[in-house]
Coordinates of C-alpha atoms in Angstrom, one line a residue:
X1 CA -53.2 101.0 -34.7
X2 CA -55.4 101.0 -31.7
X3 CA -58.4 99.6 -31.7
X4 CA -61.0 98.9 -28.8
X5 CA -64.3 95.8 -29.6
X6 CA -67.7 96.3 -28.5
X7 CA -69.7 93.1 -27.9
X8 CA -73.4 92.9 -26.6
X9 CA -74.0 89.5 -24.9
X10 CA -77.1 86.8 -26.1
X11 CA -79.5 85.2 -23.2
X12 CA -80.4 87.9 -20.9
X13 CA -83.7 87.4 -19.7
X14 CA -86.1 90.0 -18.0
X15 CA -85.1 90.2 -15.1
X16 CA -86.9 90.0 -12.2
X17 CA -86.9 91.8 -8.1
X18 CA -84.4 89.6 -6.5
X19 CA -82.8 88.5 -9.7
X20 CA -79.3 87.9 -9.1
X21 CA -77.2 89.7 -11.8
X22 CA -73.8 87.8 -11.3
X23 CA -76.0 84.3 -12.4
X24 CA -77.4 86.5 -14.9
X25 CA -74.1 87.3 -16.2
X26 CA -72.5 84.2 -16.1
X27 CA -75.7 82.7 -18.0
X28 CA -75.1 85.3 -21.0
X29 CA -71.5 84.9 -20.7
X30 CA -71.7 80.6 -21.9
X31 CA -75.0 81.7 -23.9
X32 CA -72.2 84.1 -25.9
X33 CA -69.6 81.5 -25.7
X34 CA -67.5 84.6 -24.0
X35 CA -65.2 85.2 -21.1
X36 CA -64.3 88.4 -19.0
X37 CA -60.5 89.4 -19.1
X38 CA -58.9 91.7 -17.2
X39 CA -58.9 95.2 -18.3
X40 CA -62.6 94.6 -20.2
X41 CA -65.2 97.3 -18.9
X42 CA -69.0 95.8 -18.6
X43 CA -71.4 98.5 -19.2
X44 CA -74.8 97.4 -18.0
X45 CA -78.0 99.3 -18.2
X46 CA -79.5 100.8 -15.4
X47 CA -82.9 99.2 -15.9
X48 CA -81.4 95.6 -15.1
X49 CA -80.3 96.9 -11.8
X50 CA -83.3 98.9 -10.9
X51 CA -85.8 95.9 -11.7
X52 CA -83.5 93.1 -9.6
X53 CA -83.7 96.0 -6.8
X54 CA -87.4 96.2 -6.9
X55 CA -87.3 99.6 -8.0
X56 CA -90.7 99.5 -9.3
X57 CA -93.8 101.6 -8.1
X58 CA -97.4 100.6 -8.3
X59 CA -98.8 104.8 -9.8
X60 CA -102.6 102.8 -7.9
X61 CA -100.6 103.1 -4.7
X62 CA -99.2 107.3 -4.7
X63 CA -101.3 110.2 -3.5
X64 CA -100.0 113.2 -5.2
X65 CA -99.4 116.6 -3.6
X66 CA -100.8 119.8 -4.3
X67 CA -97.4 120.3 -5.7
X68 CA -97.2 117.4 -8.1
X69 CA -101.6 118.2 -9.1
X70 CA -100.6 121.3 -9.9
X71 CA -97.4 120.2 -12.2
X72 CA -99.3 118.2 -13.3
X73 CA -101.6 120.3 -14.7
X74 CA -99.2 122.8 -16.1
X75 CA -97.0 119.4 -18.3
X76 CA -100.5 116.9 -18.9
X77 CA -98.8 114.2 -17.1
X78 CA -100.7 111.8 -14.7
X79 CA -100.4 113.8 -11.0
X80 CA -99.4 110.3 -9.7
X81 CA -96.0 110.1 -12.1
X82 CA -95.7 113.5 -10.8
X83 CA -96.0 112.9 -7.4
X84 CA -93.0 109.8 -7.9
X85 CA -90.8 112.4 -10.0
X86 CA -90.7 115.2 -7.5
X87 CA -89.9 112.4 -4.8
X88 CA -86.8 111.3 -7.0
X89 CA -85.6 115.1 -7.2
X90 CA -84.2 117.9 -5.6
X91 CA -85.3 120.7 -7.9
X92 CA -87.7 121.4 -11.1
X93 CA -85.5 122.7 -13.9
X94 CA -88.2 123.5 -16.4
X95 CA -91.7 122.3 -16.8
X96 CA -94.1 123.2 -19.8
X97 CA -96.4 120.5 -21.5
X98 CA -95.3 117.6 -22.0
X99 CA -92.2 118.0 -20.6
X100 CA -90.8 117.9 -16.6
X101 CA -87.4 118.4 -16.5
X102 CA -86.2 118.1 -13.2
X103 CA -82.3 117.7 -10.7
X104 CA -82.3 114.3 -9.6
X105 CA -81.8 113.2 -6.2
X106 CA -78.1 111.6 -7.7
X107 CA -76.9 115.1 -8.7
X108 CA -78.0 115.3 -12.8
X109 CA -80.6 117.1 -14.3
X110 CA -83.0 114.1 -16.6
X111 CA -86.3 114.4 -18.0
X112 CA -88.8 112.9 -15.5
X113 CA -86.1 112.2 -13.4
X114 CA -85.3 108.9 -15.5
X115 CA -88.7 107.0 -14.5
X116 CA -89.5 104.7 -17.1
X117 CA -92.5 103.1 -18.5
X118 CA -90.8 101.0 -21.5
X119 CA -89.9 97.4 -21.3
X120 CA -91.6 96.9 -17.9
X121 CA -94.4 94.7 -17.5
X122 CA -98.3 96.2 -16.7
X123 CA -96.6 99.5 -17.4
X124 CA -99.9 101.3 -17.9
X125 CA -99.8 101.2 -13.3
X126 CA -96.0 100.6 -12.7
X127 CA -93.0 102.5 -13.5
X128 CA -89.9 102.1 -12.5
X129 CA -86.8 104.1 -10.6
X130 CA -83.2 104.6 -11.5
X131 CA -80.8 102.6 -8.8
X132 CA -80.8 103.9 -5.8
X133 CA -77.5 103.8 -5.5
X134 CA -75.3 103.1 -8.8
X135 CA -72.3 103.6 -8.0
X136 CA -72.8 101.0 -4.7
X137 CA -74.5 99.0 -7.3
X138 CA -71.5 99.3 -9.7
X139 CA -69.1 98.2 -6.8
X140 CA -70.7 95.5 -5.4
X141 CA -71.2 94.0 -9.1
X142 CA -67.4 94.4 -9.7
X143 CA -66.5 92.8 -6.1
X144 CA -68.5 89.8 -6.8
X145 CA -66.6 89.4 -10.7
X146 CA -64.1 89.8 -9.2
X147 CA -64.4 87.0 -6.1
X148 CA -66.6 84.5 -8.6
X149 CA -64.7 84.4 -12.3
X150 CA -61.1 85.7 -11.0
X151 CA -61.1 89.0 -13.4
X152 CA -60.3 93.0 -13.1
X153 CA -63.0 94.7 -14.8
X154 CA -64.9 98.3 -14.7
X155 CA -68.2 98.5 -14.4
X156 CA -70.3 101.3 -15.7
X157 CA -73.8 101.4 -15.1
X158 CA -75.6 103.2 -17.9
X159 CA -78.9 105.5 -18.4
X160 CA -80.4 107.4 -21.4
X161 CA -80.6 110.9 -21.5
X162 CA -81.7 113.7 -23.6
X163 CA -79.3 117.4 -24.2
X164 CA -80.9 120.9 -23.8
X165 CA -79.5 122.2 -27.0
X166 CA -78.9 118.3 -29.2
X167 CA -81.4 116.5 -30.8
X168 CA -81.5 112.8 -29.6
X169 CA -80.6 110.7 -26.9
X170 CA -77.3 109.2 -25.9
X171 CA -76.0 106.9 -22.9
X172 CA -74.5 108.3 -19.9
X173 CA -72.8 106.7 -16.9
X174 CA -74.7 107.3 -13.5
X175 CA -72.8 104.6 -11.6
X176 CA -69.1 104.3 -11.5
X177 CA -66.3 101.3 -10.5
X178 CA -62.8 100.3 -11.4
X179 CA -61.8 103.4 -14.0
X180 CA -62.1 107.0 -13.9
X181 CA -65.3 108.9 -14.2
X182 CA -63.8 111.8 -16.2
X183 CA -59.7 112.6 -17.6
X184 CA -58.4 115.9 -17.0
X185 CA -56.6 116.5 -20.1
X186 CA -55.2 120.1 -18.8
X187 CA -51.8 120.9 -19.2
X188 CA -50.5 118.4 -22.1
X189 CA -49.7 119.6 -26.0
X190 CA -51.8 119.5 -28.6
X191 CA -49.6 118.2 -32.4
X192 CA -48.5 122.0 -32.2
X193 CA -47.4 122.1 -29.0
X194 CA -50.2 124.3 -27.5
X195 CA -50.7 123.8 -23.9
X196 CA -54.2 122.1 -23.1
X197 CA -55.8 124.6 -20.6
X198 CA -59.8 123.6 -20.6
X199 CA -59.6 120.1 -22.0
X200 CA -61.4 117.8 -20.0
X201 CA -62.7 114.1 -21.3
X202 CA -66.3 112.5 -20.2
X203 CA -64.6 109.3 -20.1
X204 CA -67.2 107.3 -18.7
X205 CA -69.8 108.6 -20.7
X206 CA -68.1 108.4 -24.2
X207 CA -67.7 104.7 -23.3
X208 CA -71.3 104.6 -22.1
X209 CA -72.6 105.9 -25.0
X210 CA -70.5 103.2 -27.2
X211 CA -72.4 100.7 -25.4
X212 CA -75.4 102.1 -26.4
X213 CA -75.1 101.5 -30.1
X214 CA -75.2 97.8 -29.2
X215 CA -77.6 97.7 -26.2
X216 CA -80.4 100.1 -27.9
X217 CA -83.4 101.7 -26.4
X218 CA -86.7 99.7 -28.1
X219 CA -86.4 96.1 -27.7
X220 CA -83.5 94.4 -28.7
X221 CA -83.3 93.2 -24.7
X222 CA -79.5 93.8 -24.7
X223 CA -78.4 95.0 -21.5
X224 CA -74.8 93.7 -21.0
X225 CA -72.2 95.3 -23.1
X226 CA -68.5 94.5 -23.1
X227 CA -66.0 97.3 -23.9
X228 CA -62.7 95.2 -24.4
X229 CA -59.1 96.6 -25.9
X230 CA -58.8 100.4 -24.2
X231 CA -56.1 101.4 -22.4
X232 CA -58.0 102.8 -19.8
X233 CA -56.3 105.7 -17.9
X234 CA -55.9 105.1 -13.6
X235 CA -58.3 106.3 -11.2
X236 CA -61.6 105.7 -9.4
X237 CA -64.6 107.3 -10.1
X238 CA -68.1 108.0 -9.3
X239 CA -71.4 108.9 -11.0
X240 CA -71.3 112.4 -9.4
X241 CA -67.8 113.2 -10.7
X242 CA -69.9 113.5 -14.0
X243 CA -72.5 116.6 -12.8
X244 CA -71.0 119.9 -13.2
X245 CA -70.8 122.0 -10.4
X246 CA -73.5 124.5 -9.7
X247 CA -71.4 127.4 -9.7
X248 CA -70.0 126.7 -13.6
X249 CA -72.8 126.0 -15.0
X250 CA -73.9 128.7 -17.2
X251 CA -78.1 127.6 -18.1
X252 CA -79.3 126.0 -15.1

């Protein structure tokens, strides 16, 4: 039958700007009494990333904009936070209070444009930005597995976001390397022999969303997940592959 395991690794400490994640990896690795193998898939959460880049911002430090005052007043959020979302994005998708929904610089549409107060330290003056670049950040991650412990893996770097019309959130890959972002099931048979014509599989995201399950959102401080056991399909993908193009999308 197949079968795929999910494993979250032990050890991982809060990481820190300049944190280096490969040490950090092999640390939880021994901690776990684990090794890569080729073929695994390491999902690890944005947040890791975004705090050993220094993504953090000081809210003392940002002057908002007439722009972000006036959002501000309109969703009773701080006009600082704001100010920081509207530099993160290209558009405001819908803002009413207590919510700013908003197109991310990267090409998705995320609530507050994924800034993030939880499980950051003096969060009540610091938040913290998504990657700047995941997919680079995904790459350069698999490069160095690949160089440093001699294994083939994919790396998906993982976020949490909400749905417009589903209760709850799930994970979602914003950075891409070493597997397909999505699998274009169009033109094979379903058990009837019915020609697939619109069938097309968020590959990266079902397997982010796995992860998830493990990792958690509150503070079970796993952020390295290790997909092991799929046959995953060939191809290269990227964190964009994932947004849908403007001109098929039907609510935005």
């Amino acid at each position: 039958m197949p079968s795929m395991t999910a494993f979250a690794l032990s050890g991982v400490p809060l990481v820190q700007p300049g944190d280096d994640l490969i040490t950090i990896l092999k640390s939880a690795l021994e901690q776990s009494q684990e090794q890569l193998a080729d073929g695994d898939i390491l999902v690890v959460s944005s947040k890791i990333i975004s705090k050993s880049e220094n993504r953090f911002v000081d809210l003392r430090t940002v002057e908002p904009s007439p722009a972000a005052i006036e959002l501000a007043q309109k969703t009773n959020k701080e006009p600082e936070l704001v100010e920081v979302i509207l530099q993160e994005s290209k558009s405001v998708s819908r803002a009413a209070p207590g919510v700013l929904v908003v197109e991310h610089r990267l090409g998705f549409v995320s609530a507050n444009a994924g800034i993030d107060h939880s499980n950051i330290e003096d969060s009540d003056h610091r938040v913290l930005l998504l990657p700047l670049d995941p997919d680079a950040s995904a790459a350069k991650l698999r490069q160095r597995i690949m160089d440093e412990l001699g294994v083939t893996v994919g790396i998906i770097v993982s976020d949490t976001h909400g749905r417009p019309f589903r209760r709850g959130n799930v994970g979602v890959a914003i950075g891409i390397a070493g597997l397909p972002a999505i699998v274009d099931l169009r033109g094979g048979v379903d058990l009837f022999g019915r020609v697939l014509v619109a069938s097309i599989q968020g590959y990266a995201d079902l397997i982010a969303s796995t992860a998830h399950l493990l990792c958690g959102e509150a503070n079970e401080g796993r952020p390295l997940v290790v997909i092991r056991g799929l046959d995953v399909p060939s191809g290269e993908g990227l964190g964009a592959d994932m947004n849908r193009d403007p001109a098929s999308d039907l609510y935005r």
